[in-house]
CSV table of C-alpha atoms in Angstrom, one decimal:
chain,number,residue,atom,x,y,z
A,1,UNK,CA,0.0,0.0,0.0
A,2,UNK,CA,2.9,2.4,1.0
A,3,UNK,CA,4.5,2.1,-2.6
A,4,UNK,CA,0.9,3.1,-4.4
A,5,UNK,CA,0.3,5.8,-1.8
A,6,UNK,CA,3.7,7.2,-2.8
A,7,UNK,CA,2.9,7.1,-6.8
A,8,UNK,CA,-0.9,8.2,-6.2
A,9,UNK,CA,1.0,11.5,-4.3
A,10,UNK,CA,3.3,12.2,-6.7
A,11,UNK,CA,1.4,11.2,-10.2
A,12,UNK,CA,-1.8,12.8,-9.6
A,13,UNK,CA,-1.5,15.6,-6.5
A,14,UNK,CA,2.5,16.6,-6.7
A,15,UNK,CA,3.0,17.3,-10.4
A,16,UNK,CA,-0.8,18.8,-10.3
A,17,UNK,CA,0.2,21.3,-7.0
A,18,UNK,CA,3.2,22.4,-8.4
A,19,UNK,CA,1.9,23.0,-12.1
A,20,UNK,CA,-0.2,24.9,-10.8
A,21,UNK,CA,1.7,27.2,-8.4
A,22,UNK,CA,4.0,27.9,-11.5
A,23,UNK,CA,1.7,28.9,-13.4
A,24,UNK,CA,-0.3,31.3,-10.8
A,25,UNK,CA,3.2,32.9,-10.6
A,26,UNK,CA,2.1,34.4,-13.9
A,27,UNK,CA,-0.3,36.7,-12.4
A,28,UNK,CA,-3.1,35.7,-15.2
A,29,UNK,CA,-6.4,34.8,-14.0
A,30,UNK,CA,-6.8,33.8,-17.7
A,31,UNK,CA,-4.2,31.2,-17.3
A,32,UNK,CA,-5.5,29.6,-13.8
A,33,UNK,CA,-8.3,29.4,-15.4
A,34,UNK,CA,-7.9,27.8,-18.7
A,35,UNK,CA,-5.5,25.6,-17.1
A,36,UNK,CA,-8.2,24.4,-14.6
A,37,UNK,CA,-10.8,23.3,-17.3
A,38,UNK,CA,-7.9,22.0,-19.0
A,39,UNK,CA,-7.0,19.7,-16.4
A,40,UNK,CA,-10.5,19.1,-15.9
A,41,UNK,CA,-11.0,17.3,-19.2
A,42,UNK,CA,-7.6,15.7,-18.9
A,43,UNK,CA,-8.8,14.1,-15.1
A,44,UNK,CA,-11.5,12.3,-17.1
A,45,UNK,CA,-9.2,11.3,-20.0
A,46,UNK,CA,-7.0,9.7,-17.2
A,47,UNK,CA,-9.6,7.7,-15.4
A,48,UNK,CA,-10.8,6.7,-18.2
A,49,UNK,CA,-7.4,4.7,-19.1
A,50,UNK,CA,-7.6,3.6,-15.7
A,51,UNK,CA,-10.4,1.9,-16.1
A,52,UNK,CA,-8.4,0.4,-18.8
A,53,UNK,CA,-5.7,-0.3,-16.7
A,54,UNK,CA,-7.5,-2.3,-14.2
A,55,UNK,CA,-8.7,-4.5,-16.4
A,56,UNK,CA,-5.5,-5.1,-17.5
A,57,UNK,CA,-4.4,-5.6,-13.8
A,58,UNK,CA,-7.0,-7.8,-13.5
A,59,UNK,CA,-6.0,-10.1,-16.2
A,60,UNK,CA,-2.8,-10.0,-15.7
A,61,UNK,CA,-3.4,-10.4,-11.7
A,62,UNK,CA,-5.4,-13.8,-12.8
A,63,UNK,CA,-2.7,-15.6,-14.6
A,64,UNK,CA,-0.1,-15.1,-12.3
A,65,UNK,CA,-2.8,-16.7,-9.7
A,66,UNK,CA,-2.3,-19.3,-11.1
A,67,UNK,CA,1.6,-19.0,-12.2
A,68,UNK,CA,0.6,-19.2,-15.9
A,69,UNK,CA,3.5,-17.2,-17.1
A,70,UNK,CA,3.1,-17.5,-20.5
A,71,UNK,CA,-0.2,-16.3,-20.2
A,72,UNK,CA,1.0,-13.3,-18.5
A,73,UNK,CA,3.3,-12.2,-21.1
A,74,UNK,CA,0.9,-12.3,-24.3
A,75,UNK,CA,-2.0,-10.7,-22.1
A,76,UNK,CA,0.9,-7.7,-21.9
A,77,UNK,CA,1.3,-8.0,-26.0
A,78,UNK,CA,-2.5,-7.7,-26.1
A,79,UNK,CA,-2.7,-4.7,-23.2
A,80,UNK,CA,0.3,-2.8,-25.5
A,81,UNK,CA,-1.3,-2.9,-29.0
A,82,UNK,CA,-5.2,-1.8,-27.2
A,83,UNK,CA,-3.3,0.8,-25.1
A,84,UNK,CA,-2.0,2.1,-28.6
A,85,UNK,CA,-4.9,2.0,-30.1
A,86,UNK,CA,-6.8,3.9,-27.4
A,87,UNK,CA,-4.3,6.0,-26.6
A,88,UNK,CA,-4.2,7.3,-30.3
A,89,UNK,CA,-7.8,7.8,-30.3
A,90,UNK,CA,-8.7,9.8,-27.4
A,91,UNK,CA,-5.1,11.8,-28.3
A,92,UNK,CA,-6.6,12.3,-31.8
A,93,UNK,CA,-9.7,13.7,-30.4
A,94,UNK,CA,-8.2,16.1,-28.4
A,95,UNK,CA,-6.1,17.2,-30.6
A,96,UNK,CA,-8.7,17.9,-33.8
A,97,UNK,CA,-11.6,18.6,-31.2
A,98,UNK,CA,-9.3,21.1,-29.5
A,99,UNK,CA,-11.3,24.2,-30.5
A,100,UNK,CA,-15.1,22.5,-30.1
A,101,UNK,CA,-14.3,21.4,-26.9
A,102,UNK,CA,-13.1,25.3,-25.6
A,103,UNK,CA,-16.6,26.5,-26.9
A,104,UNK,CA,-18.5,23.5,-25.4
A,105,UNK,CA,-17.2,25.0,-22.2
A,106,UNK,CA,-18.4,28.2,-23.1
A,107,UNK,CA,-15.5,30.1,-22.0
A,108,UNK,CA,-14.2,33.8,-23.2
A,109,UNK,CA,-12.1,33.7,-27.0
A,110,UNK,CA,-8.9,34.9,-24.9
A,111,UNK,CA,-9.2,31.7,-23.1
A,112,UNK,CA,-10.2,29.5,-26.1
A,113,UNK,CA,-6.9,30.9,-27.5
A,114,UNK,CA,-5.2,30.1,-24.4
A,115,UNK,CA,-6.5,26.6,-24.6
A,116,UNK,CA,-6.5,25.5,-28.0
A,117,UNK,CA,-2.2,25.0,-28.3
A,118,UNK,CA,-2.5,23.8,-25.0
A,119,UNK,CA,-5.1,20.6,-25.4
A,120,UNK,CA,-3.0,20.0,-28.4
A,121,UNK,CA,0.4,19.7,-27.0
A,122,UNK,CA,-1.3,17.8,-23.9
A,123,UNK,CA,-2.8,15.6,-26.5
A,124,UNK,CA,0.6,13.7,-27.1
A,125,UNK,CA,1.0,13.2,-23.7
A,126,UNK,CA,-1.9,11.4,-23.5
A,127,UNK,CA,-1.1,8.9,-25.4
A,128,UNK,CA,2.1,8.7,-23.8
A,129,UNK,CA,0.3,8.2,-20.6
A,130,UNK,CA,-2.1,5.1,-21.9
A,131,UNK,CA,1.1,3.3,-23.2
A,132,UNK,CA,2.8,3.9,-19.8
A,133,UNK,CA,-0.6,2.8,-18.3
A,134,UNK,CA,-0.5,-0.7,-20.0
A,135,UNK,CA,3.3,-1.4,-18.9
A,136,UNK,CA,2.6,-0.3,-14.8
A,137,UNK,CA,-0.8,-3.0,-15.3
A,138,UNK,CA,1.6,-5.5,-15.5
A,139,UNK,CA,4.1,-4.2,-12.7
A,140,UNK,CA,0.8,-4.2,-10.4
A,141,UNK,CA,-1.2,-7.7,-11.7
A,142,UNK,CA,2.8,-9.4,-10.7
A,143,UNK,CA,2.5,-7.7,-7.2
A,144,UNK,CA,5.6,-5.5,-8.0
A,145,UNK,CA,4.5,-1.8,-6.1
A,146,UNK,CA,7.8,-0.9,-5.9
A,147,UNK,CA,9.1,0.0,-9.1
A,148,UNK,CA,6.3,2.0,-10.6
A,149,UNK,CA,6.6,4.1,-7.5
A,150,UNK,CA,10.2,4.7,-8.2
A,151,UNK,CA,9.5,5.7,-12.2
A,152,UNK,CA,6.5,7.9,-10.9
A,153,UNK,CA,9.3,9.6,-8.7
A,154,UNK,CA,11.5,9.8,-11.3
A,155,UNK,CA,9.0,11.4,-13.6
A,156,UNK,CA,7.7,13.7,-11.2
A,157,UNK,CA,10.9,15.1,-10.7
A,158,UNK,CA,11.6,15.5,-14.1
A,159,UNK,CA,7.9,17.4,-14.9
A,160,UNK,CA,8.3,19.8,-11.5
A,161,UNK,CA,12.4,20.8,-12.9
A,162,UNK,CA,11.3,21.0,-16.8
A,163,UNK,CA,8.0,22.9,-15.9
A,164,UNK,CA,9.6,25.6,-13.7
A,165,UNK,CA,12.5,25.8,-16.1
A,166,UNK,CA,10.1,26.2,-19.4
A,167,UNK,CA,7.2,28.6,-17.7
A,168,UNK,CA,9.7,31.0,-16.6
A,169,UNK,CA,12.4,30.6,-19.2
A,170,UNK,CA,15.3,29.7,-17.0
A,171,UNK,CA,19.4,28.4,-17.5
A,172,UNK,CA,19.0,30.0,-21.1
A,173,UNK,CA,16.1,28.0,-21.9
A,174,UNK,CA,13.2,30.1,-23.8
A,175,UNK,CA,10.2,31.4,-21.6
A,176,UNK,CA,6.8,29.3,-22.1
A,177,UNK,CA,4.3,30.0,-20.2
A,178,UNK,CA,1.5,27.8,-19.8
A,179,UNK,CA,2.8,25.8,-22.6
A,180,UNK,CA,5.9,24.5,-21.2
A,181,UNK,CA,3.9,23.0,-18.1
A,182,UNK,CA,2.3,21.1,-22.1
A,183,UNK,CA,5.7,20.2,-23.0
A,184,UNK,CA,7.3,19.3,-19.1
A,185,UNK,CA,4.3,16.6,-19.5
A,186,UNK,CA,5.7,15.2,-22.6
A,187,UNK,CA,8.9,14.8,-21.6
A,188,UNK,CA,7.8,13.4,-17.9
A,189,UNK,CA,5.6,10.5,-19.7
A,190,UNK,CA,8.4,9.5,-22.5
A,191,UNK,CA,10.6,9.4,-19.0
A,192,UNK,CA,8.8,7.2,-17.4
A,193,UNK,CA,7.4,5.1,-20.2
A,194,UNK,CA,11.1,4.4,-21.3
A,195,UNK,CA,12.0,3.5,-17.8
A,196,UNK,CA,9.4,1.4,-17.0
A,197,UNK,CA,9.7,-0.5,-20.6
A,198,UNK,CA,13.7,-1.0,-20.3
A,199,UNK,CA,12.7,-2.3,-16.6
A,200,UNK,CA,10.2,-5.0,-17.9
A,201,UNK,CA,12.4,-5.9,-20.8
A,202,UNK,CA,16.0,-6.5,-18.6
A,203,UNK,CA,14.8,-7.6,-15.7
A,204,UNK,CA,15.5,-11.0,-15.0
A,205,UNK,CA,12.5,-11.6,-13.3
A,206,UNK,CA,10.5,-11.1,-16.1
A,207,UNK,CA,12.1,-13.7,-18.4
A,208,UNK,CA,9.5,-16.4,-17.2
A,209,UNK,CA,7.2,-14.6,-18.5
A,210,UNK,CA,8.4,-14.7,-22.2
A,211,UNK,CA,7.1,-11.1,-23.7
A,212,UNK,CA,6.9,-10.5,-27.0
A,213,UNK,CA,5.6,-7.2,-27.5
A,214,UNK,CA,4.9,-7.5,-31.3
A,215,UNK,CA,3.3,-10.8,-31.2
A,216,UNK,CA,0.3,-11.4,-33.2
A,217,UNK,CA,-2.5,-9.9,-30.8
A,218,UNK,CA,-4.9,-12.1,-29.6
A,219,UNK,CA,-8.7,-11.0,-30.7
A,220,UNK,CA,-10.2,-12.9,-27.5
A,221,UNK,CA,-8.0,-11.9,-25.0
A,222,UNK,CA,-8.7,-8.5,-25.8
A,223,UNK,CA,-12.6,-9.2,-26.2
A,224,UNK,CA,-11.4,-10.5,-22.5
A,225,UNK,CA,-9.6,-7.7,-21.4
A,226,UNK,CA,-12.7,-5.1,-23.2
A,227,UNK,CA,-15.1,-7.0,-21.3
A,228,UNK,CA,-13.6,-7.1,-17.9
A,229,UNK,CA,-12.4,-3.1,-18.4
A,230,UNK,CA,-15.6,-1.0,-19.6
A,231,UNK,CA,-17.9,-0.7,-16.9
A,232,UNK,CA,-14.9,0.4,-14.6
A,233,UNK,CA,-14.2,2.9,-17.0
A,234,UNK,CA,-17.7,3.9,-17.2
A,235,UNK,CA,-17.7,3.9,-13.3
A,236,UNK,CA,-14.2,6.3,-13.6
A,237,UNK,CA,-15.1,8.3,-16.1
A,238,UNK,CA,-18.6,9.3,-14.9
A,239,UNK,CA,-17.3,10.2,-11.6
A,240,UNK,CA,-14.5,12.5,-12.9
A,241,UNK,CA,-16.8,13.9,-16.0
A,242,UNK,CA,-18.9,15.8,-12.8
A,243,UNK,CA,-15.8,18.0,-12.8
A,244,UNK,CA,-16.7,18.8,-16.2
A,245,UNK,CA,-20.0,19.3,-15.9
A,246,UNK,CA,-19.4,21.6,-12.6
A,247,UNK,CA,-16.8,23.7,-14.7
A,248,UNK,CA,-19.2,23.9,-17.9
A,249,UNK,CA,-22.1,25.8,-14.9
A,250,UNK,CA,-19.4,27.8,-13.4
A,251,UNK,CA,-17.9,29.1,-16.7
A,252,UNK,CA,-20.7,31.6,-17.1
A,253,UNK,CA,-19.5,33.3,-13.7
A,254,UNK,CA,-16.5,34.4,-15.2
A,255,UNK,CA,-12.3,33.5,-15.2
A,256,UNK,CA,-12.6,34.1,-11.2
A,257,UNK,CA,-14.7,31.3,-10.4
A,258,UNK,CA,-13.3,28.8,-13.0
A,259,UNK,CA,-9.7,29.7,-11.1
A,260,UNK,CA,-11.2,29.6,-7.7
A,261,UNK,CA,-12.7,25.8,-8.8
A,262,UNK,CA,-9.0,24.7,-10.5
A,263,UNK,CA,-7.8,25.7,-6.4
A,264,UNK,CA,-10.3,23.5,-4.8
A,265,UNK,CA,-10.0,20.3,-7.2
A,266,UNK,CA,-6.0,20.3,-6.5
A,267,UNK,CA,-6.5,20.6,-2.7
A,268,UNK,CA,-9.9,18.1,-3.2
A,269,UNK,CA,-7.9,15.3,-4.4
A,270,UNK,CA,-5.4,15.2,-1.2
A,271,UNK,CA,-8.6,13.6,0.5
A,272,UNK,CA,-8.6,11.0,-2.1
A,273,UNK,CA,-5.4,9.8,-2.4
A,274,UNK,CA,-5.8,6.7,0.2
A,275,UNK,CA,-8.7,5.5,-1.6
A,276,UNK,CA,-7.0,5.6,-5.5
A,277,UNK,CA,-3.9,3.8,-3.3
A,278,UNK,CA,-6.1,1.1,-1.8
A,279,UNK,CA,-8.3,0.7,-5.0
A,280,UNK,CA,-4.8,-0.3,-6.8
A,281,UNK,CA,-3.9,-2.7,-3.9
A,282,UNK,CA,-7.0,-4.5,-3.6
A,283,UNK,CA,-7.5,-5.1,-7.5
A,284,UNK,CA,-4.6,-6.9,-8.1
A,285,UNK,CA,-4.9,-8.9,-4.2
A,286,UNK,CA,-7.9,-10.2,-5.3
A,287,UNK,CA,-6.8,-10.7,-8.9
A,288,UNK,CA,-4.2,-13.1,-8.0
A,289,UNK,CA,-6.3,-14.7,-5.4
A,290,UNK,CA,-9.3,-15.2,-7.5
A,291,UNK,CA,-8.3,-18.1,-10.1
A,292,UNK,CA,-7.1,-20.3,-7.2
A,293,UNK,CA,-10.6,-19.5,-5.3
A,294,UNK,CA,-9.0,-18.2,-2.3
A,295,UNK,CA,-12.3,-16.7,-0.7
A,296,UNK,CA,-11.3,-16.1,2.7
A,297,UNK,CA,-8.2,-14.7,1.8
A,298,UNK,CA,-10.2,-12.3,-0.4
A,299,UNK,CA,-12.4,-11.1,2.1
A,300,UNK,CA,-10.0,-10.3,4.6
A,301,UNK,CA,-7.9,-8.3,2.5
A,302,UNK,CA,-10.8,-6.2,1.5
A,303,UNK,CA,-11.5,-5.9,4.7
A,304,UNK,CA,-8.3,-4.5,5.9
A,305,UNK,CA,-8.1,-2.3,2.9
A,306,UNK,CA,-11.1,-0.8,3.2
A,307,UNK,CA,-10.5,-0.1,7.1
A,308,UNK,CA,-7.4,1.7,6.3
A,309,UNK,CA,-8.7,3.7,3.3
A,310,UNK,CA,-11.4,4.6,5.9
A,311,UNK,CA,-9.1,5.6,8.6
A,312,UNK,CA,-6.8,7.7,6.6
A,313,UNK,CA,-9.1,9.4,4.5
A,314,UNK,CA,-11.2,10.5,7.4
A,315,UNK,CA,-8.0,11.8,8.9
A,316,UNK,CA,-7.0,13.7,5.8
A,317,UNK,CA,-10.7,15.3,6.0
């Protein structure tokens, strides 16, 4: 649980927190507030490949239940072509729909300006991220915490030292703005999606499992994965898309109130933290436990997880 804690912190508060102290260092209500229904639409984009990802967690957790290794290693072929596949759709939506989506919002033309480059740019990290997404499924269905904590260290490092170096133009580097907090997310995903991909490809470990990453996909493992994967990422994405919806009310009000909400969702999401960490743990505990029918040791875990989600969140609150 520690390990996911960690990488929940970083990958979705840290980076988020500092982004956006950078960027109110600006002094541009404009740019808080673009960059807050920005993010907004982004949140939903992510759950939505985690909804993915747990499916893939869940497949992946299954087979090495049962220490079908092989297995484990094409349903990682499959999870990279799909992530690819989605992960070039939802990036080629944002990047063409860039404009429609600004005036969806209803928000001023000095922000749909703002926000148009921006989406785009963000666009290719996207898909980034889904690729990246697929690779840490496997890390997490193998019971391995550890290293995608220390990638999503690595990679928050990077985005925080690139961001504040490209929005203010620092060490001779040209100044940004709000779109070198688009470009620091580039660079952090290809970071950490090369790290994590060297990691599964020389590690020793991971030679039982025989990956071949350009195998001929499988059309029922993915029906399998598909299957197991969309109602979470209905679940995911409907939560997050209230966001959206709260944004598209509040743009009316004006550039204060959309900056005032981007504020509150960054310090909102400390609260949730435990629970993201304790919904990774307990997918891929009762993944691996769920082939071999290990009931009671299902049960038990989710009831420890759930009593220390409980405890921690109602702390944080």
């Amino acid at each position: 649980f520690i390990p996911e804690l960690v990488t929940a912190t970083v990958f979705l508060f840290c980076t988020s927190i500092f982004d956006s102290y950078f960027i109110a260092h600006l002094k541009s209500t404009s740019l808080i507030a673009t960059q807050g229904v920005t993010t907004s639409l982004l949140h939903a984009i992510i759950k939505l490949s985690e909804g993915l990802l747990v499916g893939a967690v869940v497949i992946y957790g299954q087979y090495n239940g049962i220490q079908d290794y092989k297995k484990v290693g094409k349903a990682l072929s499959n999870v990279f072509w799909l992530t690819v596949i989605f992960g070039l759709c939802v990036s080629s939506f944002l990047y063409f729909c860039a404009y429609y989506i600004y005036y969806f919002y209803g928000v001023t033309p000095k922000m749909i300006s703002l926000g148009m480059p921006l989406l785009k740019l963000r666009a290719v990290s996207v898909f980034l991220m889904c690729v990246y997404f697929g690779f840490v499924g496997f890390l997490r269905g193998i019971k391995n915490t550890h290293v995608p904590m220390v990638v999503s260290i690595l990679g928050g490092i990077f985005f925080v030292f690139i961001d504040y170096v490209l929005i203010f133009g620092c060490y001779g580097m040209p100044e940004c703005g709000i779109m070198g907090s688009a470009i620091a997310s580039i660079i952090q995903y290809l970071v950490m999606l090369i790290a994590v991909f060297l990691y599964i490809v020389f590690d020793k470990e991971n030679r039982k499992f025989g990956i071949e990453f350009f195998s001929r996909p499988s059309l029922s493992m993915m029906k399998s994965l598909l299957l197991v994967s969309w109602p979470v990422m209905i679940d995911k994405v409907t939560l997050s898309l209230a966001h959206v919806w709260l944004g598209y009310r509040l743009a009316p009000m004006g550039k204060y109130a959309l900056a005032s909400f981007s504020a509150i969702k960054d310090i909102e999401r400390i609260a949730i933290l435990p629970a993201l960490a304790c919904a990774q743990v307990i997918t891929f505990l009762v993944s691996n436990d769920y082939k071999i029918q290990n009931w009671e040791g299902i049960k038990v875990n989710i009831k420890k997880v759930t009593f220390i989600a409980s405890i921690l969140i109602c702390a944080i609150l």
